[in-house]
């Protein structure tokens, strides 16, 4: 029976044809997330993808050992060489956090993320559906979170000296008590000053440069709600960023978007915002 089935199986395999090659058969091993290549803080590495040669996908990973503001940048030298390309940002489990389509007119892509758990691990995936060889560079920076303030120093005052024994006083003679008139009523209290407009703090979670890199669109997560059109200011390391004034263009609960007329390179350090509340 076995000898009769073998020729039939060989005939079926020939009829079906050879198995199609893998999409990334020449990727070099980093086409899958478990084989991703490492990237380090404050260092830049250069790599390439070439869809026409069977290298469509590259994965990179980054180990973050401290809490703070992470900015992972990918710069493609000639993005017009790729068609149907995208860059995606993932957490340690491979879950997609953000995704950007590769545009032929945009060479720089930045992913900003607040790292609240340390250590953490993140991934970047660079993909091109079609096209010829395209070289890219990638690197990351981390603005460390400010350490918690030290506990206040409590000064303990020495105990007061014991009071001296009172001197005996001669007994006073009884005099008739005079009834005093009641004191005048106290003056009315001062009117309570009206509180001014509140200021809502927030943290910038994304910086998206324009095509000509003369302005950026920031996305921030606030501690309170504000309205569309509210004025605000970008803060860098706790101080106002020169030229960083803006107005809220989109408000969704505590998440807001705004345009800032500054190039993407000015947005470094720990980035926060202060927005005028109601």
PDB file of C-alpha atoms in Angstrom, residues 66-206:
ATOM      1  CA  UNK A  66      15.130  54.548  33.619  1.00  0.00           C
ATOM      2  CA  UNK A  67      11.867  56.471  33.694  1.00  0.00           C
ATOM      3  CA  UNK A  68      11.559  59.633  31.612  1.00  0.00           C
ATOM      4  CA  UNK A  69      10.617  61.096  28.214  1.00  0.00           C
ATOM      5  CA  UNK A  70      11.681  58.743  25.362  1.00  0.00           C
ATOM      6  CA  UNK A  71      12.161  60.114  21.810  1.00  0.00           C
ATOM      7  CA  UNK A  72      12.961  57.526  19.116  1.00  0.00           C
ATOM      8  CA  UNK A  73      13.823  59.044  15.722  1.00  0.00           C
ATOM      9  CA  UNK A  74      14.053  57.343  12.289  1.00  0.00           C
ATOM     10  CA  UNK A  75      15.505  59.270   9.345  1.00  0.00           C
ATOM     11  CA  UNK A  76      15.165  57.840   5.795  1.00  0.00           C
ATOM     12  CA  UNK A  77      17.628  59.265   3.272  1.00  0.00           C
ATOM     13  CA  UNK A  78      15.444  58.779   0.165  1.00  0.00           C
ATOM     14  CA  UNK A  79      11.877  57.898   1.180  1.00  0.00           C
ATOM     15  CA  UNK A  80      10.690  58.221  -2.413  1.00  0.00           C
ATOM     16  CA  UNK A  81      12.456  54.906  -3.126  1.00  0.00           C
ATOM     17  CA  UNK A  82       9.760  53.025  -1.133  1.00  0.00           C
ATOM     18  CA  UNK A  83       6.089  52.458  -1.960  1.00  0.00           C
ATOM     19  CA  UNK A  84       3.551  51.286   0.616  1.00  0.00           C
ATOM     20  CA  UNK A  85       6.037  51.798   3.470  1.00  0.00           C
ATOM     21  CA  UNK A  86       5.343  52.354   7.146  1.00  0.00           C
ATOM     22  CA  UNK A  87       7.147  52.684  10.498  1.00  0.00           C
ATOM     23  CA  UNK A  88       5.463  51.335  13.644  1.00  0.00           C
ATOM     24  CA  UNK A  89       6.285  51.680  17.354  1.00  0.00           C
ATOM     25  CA  UNK A  90       5.562  48.690  19.670  1.00  0.00           C
ATOM     26  CA  UNK A  91       5.704  47.822  23.383  1.00  0.00           C
ATOM     27  CA  UNK A  92       7.548  44.847  24.904  1.00  0.00           C
ATOM     28  CA  UNK A  93       4.684  42.478  23.981  1.00  0.00           C
ATOM     29  CA  UNK A  94       4.573  43.595  20.330  1.00  0.00           C
ATOM     30  CA  UNK A  95       1.416  45.676  20.788  1.00  0.00           C
ATOM     31  CA  UNK A  96       1.342  48.614  18.329  1.00  0.00           C
ATOM     32  CA  UNK A  97       1.537  51.965  20.158  1.00  0.00           C
ATOM     33  CA  UNK A  98       1.834  54.255  17.105  1.00  0.00           C
ATOM     34  CA  UNK A  99       2.133  53.893  13.308  1.00  0.00           C
ATOM     35  CA  UNK A 100       3.323  56.310  10.602  1.00  0.00           C
ATOM     36  CA  UNK A 101       3.035  55.907   6.830  1.00  0.00           C
ATOM     37  CA  UNK A 102       6.256  56.705   4.937  1.00  0.00           C
ATOM     38  CA  UNK A 103       5.738  59.757   2.720  1.00  0.00           C
ATOM     39  CA  UNK A 104       8.030  60.510  -0.211  1.00  0.00           C
ATOM     40  CA  UNK A 105       8.329  64.133   0.991  1.00  0.00           C
ATOM     41  CA  UNK A 106       9.138  63.380   4.653  1.00  0.00           C
ATOM     42  CA  UNK A 107      12.519  62.088   5.806  1.00  0.00           C
ATOM     43  CA  UNK A 108      12.191  62.316   9.613  1.00  0.00           C
ATOM     44  CA  UNK A 109       9.789  60.406  11.908  1.00  0.00           C
ATOM     45  CA  UNK A 110       9.785  60.793  15.725  1.00  0.00           C
ATOM     46  CA  UNK A 111       7.973  58.700  18.345  1.00  0.00           C
ATOM     47  CA  UNK A 112       7.698  60.363  21.802  1.00  0.00           C
ATOM     48  CA  UNK A 113       6.620  58.273  24.795  1.00  0.00           C
ATOM     49  CA  UNK A 114       6.543  58.806  28.567  1.00  0.00           C
ATOM     50  CA  UNK A 115       8.279  55.793  30.187  1.00  0.00           C
ATOM     51  CA  UNK A 116       6.572  55.213  33.538  1.00  0.00           C
ATOM     52  CA  UNK A 117       7.921  51.697  34.248  1.00  0.00           C
ATOM     53  CA  UNK A 118      11.595  50.795  34.369  1.00  0.00           C
ATOM     54  CA  UNK A 119      13.085  48.692  33.005  1.00  0.00           C
ATOM     55  CA  UNK A 120      10.984  48.602  29.799  1.00  0.00           C
ATOM     56  CA  UNK A 121      11.484  47.353  26.253  1.00  0.00           C
ATOM     57  CA  UNK A 122      10.255  48.894  22.983  1.00  0.00           C
ATOM     58  CA  UNK A 123      10.424  47.925  19.294  1.00  0.00           C
ATOM     59  CA  UNK A 124      10.515  49.754  15.935  1.00  0.00           C
ATOM     60  CA  UNK A 125       9.437  48.071  12.672  1.00  0.00           C
ATOM     61  CA  UNK A 126      10.518  49.559   9.321  1.00  0.00           C
ATOM     62  CA  UNK A 127       8.594  48.101   6.338  1.00  0.00           C
ATOM     63  CA  UNK A 128       8.471  48.690   2.597  1.00  0.00           C
ATOM     64  CA  UNK A 129       5.918  46.948   0.365  1.00  0.00           C
ATOM     65  CA  UNK A 130       7.710  47.781  -2.895  1.00  0.00           C
ATOM     66  CA  UNK A 131      10.700  49.762  -4.073  1.00  0.00           C
ATOM     67  CA  UNK A 132      14.486  49.746  -4.274  1.00  0.00           C
ATOM     68  CA  UNK A 133      17.190  49.960  -1.615  1.00  0.00           C
ATOM     69  CA  UNK A 134      16.563  52.722   0.953  1.00  0.00           C
ATOM     70  CA  UNK A 135      19.077  53.620   3.699  1.00  0.00           C
ATOM     71  CA  UNK A 136      17.836  54.823   7.092  1.00  0.00           C
ATOM     72  CA  UNK A 137      19.354  55.760  10.464  1.00  0.00           C
ATOM     73  CA  UNK A 138      17.753  55.407  13.880  1.00  0.00           C
ATOM     74  CA  UNK A 139      18.595  56.552  17.409  1.00  0.00           C
ATOM     75  CA  UNK A 140      16.895  57.366  20.705  1.00  0.00           C
ATOM     76  CA  UNK A 141      17.253  59.827  23.586  1.00  0.00           C
ATOM     77  CA  UNK A 142      15.818  59.724  27.108  1.00  0.00           C
ATOM     78  CA  UNK A 143      15.166  62.776  29.304  1.00  0.00           C
ATOM     79  CA  UNK A 144      15.281  61.378  32.829  1.00  0.00           C
ATOM     80  CA  UNK A 145      12.379  62.067  35.156  1.00  0.00           C
ATOM     81  CA  UNK A 146      13.075  64.517  37.963  1.00  0.00           C
ATOM     82  CA  UNK A 147      13.887  62.748  41.274  1.00  0.00           C
ATOM     83  CA  UNK A 148      11.367  63.149  44.098  1.00  0.00           C
ATOM     84  CA  UNK A 149      12.093  66.047  46.488  1.00  0.00           C
ATOM     85  CA  UNK A 150      13.809  65.170  49.792  1.00  0.00           C
ATOM     86  CA  UNK A 151      11.642  65.050  52.883  1.00  0.00           C
ATOM     87  CA  UNK A 152      11.371  68.378  54.727  1.00  0.00           C
ATOM     88  CA  UNK A 153      13.721  68.962  57.640  1.00  0.00           C
ATOM     89  CA  UNK A 154      11.771  69.455  60.849  1.00  0.00           C
ATOM     90  CA  UNK A 155      13.602  71.577  63.407  1.00  0.00           C
ATOM     91  CA  UNK A 156      12.840  70.645  67.001  1.00  0.00           C
ATOM     92  CA  UNK A 157      12.948  73.671  69.318  1.00  0.00           C
ATOM     93  CA  UNK A 158      14.433  73.171  72.817  1.00  0.00           C
ATOM     94  CA  UNK A 159      11.907  73.094  75.632  1.00  0.00           C
ATOM     95  CA  UNK A 160      11.233  76.510  77.241  1.00  0.00           C
ATOM     96  CA  UNK A 161      12.833  77.212  80.633  1.00  0.00           C
ATOM     97  CA  UNK A 162      10.610  76.623  83.651  1.00  0.00           C
ATOM     98  CA  UNK A 163       8.603  79.620  84.708  1.00  0.00           C
ATOM     99  CA  UNK A 164       9.575  81.199  88.072  1.00  0.00           C
ATOM    100  CA  UNK A 165       7.271  80.804  91.034  1.00  0.00           C
ATOM    101  CA  UNK A 166       4.789  83.714  91.205  1.00  0.00           C
ATOM    102  CA  UNK A 167       5.445  86.338  93.840  1.00  0.00           C
ATOM    103  CA  UNK A 168       2.691  86.384  96.508  1.00  0.00           C
ATOM    104  CA  UNK A 169       0.458  89.406  96.010  1.00  0.00           C
ATOM    105  CA  UNK A 170      -1.458  91.208  98.795  1.00  0.00           C
ATOM    106  CA  UNK A 171      -5.134  90.478  98.910  1.00  0.00           C
ATOM    107  CA  UNK A 172      -7.130  93.146  97.110  1.00  0.00           C
ATOM    108  CA  UNK A 173      -9.975  94.878  98.831  1.00  0.00           C
ATOM    109  CA  UNK A 174     -13.456  94.315  97.466  1.00  0.00           C
ATOM    110  CA  UNK A 175     -14.778  97.101  95.277  1.00  0.00           C
ATOM    111  CA  UNK A 176     -18.118  97.412  93.622  1.00  0.00           C
ATOM    112  CA  UNK A 177     -18.084  96.015  90.082  1.00  0.00           C
ATOM    113  CA  UNK A 178     -18.978  98.436  87.330  1.00  0.00           C
ATOM    114  CA  UNK A 179     -20.888  97.005  84.374  1.00  0.00           C
ATOM    115  CA  UNK A 180     -19.103  97.927  81.146  1.00  0.00           C
ATOM    116  CA  UNK A 181     -21.074  98.625  77.971  1.00  0.00           C
ATOM    117  CA  UNK A 182     -20.913  95.881  75.304  1.00  0.00           C
ATOM    118  CA  UNK A 183     -18.118  96.263  72.748  1.00  0.00           C
ATOM    119  CA  UNK A 184     -19.010  97.643  69.315  1.00  0.00           C
ATOM    120  CA  UNK A 185     -19.764  95.040  66.596  1.00  0.00           C
ATOM    121  CA  UNK A 186     -16.776  93.982  64.479  1.00  0.00           C
ATOM    122  CA  UNK A 187     -16.404  95.509  61.008  1.00  0.00           C
ATOM    123  CA  UNK A 188     -17.754  93.482  58.056  1.00  0.00           C
ATOM    124  CA  UNK A 189     -15.237  91.049  56.515  1.00  0.00           C
ATOM    125  CA  UNK A 190     -13.262  92.054  53.465  1.00  0.00           C
ATOM    126  CA  UNK A 191     -14.789  90.766  50.195  1.00  0.00           C
ATOM    127  CA  UNK A 192     -13.143  87.586  48.965  1.00  0.00           C
ATOM    128  CA  UNK A 193     -11.098  88.309  45.827  1.00  0.00           C
ATOM    129  CA  UNK A 194     -12.353  86.586  42.719  1.00  0.00           C
ATOM    130  CA  UNK A 195     -10.037  83.792  41.623  1.00  0.00           C
ATOM    131  CA  UNK A 196      -8.389  84.280  38.253  1.00  0.00           C
ATOM    132  CA  UNK A 197      -8.377  81.766  35.432  1.00  0.00           C
ATOM    133  CA  UNK A 198      -6.884  78.403  36.237  1.00  0.00           C
ATOM    134  CA  UNK A 199      -3.816  76.900  34.568  1.00  0.00           C
ATOM    135  CA  UNK A 200      -3.930  73.209  33.589  1.00  0.00           C
ATOM    136  CA  UNK A 201      -0.623  71.325  33.368  1.00  0.00           C
ATOM    137  CA  UNK A 202      -0.009  68.489  30.942  1.00  0.00           C
ATOM    138  CA  UNK A 203       2.621  66.247  29.357  1.00  0.00           C
ATOM    139  CA  UNK A 204       3.543  66.182  25.650  1.00  0.00           C
ATOM    140  CA  UNK A 205       3.219  62.600  24.383  1.00  0.00           C
ATOM    141  CA  UNK A 206       3.807  63.173  20.645  1.00  0.00           C
TER     142      UNK A 206
END
